[in-house]
Short mmCIF file of C-alpha atoms in Angstrom, two decimals:
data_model
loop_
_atom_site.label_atom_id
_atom_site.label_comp_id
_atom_site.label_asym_id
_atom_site.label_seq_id
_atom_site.Cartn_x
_atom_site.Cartn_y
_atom_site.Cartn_z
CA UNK L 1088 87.87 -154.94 15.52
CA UNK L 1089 90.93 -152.55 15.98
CA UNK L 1090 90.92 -152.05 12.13
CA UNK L 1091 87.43 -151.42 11.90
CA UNK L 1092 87.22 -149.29 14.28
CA UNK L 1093 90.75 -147.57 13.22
CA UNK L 1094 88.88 -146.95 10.16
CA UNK L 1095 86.32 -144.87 11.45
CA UNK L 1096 88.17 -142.51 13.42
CA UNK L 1097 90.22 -142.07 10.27
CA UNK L 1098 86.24 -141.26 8.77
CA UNK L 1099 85.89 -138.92 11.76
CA UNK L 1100 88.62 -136.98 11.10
CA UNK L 1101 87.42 -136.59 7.19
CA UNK L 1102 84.34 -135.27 7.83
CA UNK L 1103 85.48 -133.26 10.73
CA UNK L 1104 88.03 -131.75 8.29
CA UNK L 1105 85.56 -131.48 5.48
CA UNK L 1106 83.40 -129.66 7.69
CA UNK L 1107 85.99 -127.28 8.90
CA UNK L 1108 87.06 -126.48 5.36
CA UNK L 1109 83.49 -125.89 4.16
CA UNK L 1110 82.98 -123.39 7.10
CA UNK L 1111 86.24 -121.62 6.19
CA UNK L 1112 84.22 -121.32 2.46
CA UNK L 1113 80.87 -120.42 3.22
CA UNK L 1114 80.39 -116.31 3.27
CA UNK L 1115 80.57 -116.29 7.06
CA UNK L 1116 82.09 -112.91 7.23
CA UNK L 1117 84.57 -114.52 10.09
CA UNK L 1118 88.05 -114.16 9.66
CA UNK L 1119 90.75 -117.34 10.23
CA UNK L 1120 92.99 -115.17 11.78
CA UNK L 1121 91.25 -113.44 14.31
CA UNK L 1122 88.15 -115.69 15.14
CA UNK L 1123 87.86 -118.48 17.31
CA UNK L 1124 86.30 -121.53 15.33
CA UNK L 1125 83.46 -121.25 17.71
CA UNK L 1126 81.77 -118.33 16.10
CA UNK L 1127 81.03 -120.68 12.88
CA UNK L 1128 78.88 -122.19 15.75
CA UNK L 1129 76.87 -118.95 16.68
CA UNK L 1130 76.75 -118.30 12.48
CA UNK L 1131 74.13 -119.49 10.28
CA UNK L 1132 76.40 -121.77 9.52
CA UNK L 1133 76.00 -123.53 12.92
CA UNK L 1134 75.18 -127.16 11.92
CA UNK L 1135 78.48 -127.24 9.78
CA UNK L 1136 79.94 -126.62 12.98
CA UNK L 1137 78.05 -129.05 14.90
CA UNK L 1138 79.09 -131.52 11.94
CA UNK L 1139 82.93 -131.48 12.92
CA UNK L 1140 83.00 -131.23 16.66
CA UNK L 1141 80.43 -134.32 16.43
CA UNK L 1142 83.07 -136.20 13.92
CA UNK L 1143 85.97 -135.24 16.18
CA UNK L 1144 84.04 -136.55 19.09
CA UNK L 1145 83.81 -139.98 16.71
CA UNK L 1146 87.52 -140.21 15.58
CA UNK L 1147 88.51 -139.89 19.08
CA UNK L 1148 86.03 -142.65 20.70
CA UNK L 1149 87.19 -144.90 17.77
CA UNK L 1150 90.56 -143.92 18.09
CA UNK L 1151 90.19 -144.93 21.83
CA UNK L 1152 88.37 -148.40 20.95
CA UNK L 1153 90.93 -148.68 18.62
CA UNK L 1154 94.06 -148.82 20.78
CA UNK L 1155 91.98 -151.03 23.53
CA UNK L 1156 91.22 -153.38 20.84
CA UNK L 1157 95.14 -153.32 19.62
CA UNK L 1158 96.39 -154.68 22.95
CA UNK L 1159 99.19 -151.67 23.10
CA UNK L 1160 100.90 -151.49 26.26
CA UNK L 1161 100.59 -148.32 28.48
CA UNK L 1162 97.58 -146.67 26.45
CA UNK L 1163 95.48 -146.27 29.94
CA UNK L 1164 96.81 -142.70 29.99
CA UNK L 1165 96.19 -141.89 26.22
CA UNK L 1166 92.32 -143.68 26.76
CA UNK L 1167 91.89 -141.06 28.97
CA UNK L 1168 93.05 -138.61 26.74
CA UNK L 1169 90.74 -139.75 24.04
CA UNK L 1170 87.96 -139.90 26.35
CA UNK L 1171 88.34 -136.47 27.39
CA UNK L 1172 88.67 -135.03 23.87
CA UNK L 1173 85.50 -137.32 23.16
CA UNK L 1174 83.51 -136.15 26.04
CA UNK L 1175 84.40 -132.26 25.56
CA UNK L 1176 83.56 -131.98 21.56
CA UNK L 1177 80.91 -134.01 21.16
CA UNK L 1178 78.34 -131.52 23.33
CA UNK L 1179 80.22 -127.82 23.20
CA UNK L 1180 78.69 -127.47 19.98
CA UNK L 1181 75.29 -127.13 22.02
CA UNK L 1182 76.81 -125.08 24.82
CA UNK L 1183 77.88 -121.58 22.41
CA UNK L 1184 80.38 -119.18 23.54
CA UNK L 1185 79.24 -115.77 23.71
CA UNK L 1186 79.29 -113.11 21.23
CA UNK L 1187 82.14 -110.64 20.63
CA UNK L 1188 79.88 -107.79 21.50
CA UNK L 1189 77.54 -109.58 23.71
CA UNK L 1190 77.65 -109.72 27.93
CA UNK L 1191 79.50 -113.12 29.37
CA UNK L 1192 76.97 -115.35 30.11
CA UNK L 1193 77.11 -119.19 32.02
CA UNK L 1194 76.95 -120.46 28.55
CA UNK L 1195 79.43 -119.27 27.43
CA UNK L 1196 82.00 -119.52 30.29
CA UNK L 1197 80.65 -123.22 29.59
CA UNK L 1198 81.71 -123.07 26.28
CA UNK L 1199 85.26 -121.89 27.40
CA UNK L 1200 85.93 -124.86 29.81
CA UNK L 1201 84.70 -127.49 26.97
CA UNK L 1202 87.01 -125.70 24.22
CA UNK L 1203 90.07 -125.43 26.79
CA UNK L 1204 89.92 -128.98 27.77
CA UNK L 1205 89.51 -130.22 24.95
CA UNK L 1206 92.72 -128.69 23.29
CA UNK L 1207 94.38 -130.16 27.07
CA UNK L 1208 92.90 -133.71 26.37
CA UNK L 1209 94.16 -133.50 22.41
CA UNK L 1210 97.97 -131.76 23.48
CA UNK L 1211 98.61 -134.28 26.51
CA UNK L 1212 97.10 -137.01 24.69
CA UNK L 1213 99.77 -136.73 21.73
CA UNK L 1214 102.32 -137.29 24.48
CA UNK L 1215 100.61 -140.17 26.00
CA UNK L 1216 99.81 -141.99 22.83
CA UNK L 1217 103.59 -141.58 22.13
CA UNK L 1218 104.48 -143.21 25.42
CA UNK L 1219 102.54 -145.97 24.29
CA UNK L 1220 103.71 -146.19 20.62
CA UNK L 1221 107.24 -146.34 22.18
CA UNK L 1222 106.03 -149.21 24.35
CA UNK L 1223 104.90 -150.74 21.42
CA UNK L 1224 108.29 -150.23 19.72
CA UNK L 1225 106.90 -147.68 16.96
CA UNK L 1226 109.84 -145.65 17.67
CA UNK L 1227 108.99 -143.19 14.50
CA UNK L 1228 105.14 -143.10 15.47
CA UNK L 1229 105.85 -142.01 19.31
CA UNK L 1230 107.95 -139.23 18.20
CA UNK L 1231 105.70 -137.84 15.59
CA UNK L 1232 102.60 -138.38 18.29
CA UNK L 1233 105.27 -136.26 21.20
CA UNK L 1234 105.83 -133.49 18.28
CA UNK L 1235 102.46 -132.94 17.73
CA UNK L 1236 101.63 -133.40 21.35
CA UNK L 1237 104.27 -130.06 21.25
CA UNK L 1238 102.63 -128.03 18.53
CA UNK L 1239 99.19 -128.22 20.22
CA UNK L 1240 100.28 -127.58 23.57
CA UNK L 1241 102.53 -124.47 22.18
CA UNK L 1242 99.59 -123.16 19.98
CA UNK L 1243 97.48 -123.65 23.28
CA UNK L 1244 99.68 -121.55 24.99
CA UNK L 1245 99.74 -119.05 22.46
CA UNK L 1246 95.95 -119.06 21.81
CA UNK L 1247 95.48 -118.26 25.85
CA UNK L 1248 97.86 -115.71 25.61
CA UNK L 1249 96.32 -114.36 22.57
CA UNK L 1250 93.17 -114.17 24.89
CA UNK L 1251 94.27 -111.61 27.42
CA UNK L 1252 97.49 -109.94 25.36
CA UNK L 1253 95.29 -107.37 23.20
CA UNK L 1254 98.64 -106.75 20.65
CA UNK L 1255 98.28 -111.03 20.24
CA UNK L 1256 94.20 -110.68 19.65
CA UNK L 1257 94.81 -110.38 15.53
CA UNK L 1258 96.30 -114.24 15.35
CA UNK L 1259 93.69 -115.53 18.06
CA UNK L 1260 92.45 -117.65 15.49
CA UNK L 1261 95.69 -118.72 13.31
CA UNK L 1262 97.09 -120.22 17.15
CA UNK L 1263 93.81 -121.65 17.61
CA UNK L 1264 93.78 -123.53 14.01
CA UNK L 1265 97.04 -124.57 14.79
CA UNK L 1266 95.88 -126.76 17.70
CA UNK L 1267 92.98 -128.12 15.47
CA UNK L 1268 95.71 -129.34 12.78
CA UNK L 1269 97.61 -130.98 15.30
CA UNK L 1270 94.87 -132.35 16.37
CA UNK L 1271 93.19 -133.91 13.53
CA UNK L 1272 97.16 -134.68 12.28
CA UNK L 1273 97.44 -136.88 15.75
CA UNK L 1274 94.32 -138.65 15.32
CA UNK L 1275 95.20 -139.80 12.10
CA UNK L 1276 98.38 -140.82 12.80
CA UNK L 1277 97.48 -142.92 15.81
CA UNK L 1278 95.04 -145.16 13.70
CA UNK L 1279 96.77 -144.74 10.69
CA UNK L 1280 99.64 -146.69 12.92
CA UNK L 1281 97.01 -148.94 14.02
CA UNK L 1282 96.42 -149.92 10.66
CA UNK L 1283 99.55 -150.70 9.38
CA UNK L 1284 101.18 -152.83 12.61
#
């Protein structure tokens, strides 16, 4: 069971990174510097959008079933970590942030409390799943998991920041991508470890 389902998170992360490659393709007009990877979801190019937040939502249930399956000590924090991430992507790609140009809406604010705990659940989940690697005695695994656990909470903090500083607003996007590849990086290393114990 944990290798099966190891498996598919490790399929949830490809076509969530498939996804998010193909929208970074496609003429959206959207720049990967500047714009969050929400707008893809209020583009024409919506459904690839709904594609990866949908497979992240998969890796991270898996991912979740994965480590209960596994019998690793002290994963009840990092469950919940999963869970979270699971229960914040798999619907904010039905709940769109509001335009640029448009007036905030409920939506939208909606929107902003999915994407911001989701990028929580993912940055103090790659600290939890480390506590439990290190339980586990996958020493090299629980600091990789704390690193990344660092670069997403950093490139959280700097995405916020990017938010409200107007001089930051040009990298609002680069910080934001930076959470998503430590992201998908942590989810592949925690059933990539599952794999090989």
């Amino acid at each position: 069971m944990t290798t099966a389902l190891a498996v598919l998170a490790l399929l949830g992360v490809a076509v969530a990174v498939i996804a998010l490659v193909a929208l970074h393709v496609v003429p959206s007009g959207l720049s990967p510097l500047r714009d969050p990877v929400s707008a893809y979801g209020i583009s024409r190019w919506r459904a690839l959008y709904r594609t990866q937040t949908v497979a992240t939502a998969v890796a991270a249930v898996s991912l979740a079933g994965a480590l209960l399956a596994a019998g690793i000590p002290s994963t009840l924090p990092g469950l919940i970590a999963l869970a979270a991430l699971a229960l914040t992507r798999a619907p904010i790609s039905w709940v769109p942030m509001d335009a640029a140009d448009a007036p905030r809406t409920a939506t939208g604010r909606r929107h902003n409390l999915l994407a911001f705990g989701a990028f929580a659940a993912a940055s103090v989940g790659g600290f939890m799943t480390g506590i439990a690697f290190s339980a586990a005695g996958f020493d090299g695994a629980a600091n990789a998991s704390a690193v990344l656990g660092s670069v997403m909470t950093v490139a959280s903090a700097v995405t916020i920041l990017a938010s409200v500083v107007r001089p930051l607003r040009p990298i609002f996007g680069l910080a934001e991508r930076a959470i998503y590849l430590g992201m998908f990086a942590w989810l592949v290393l925690g059933a990539v470890v599952l794999l090989a114990r």
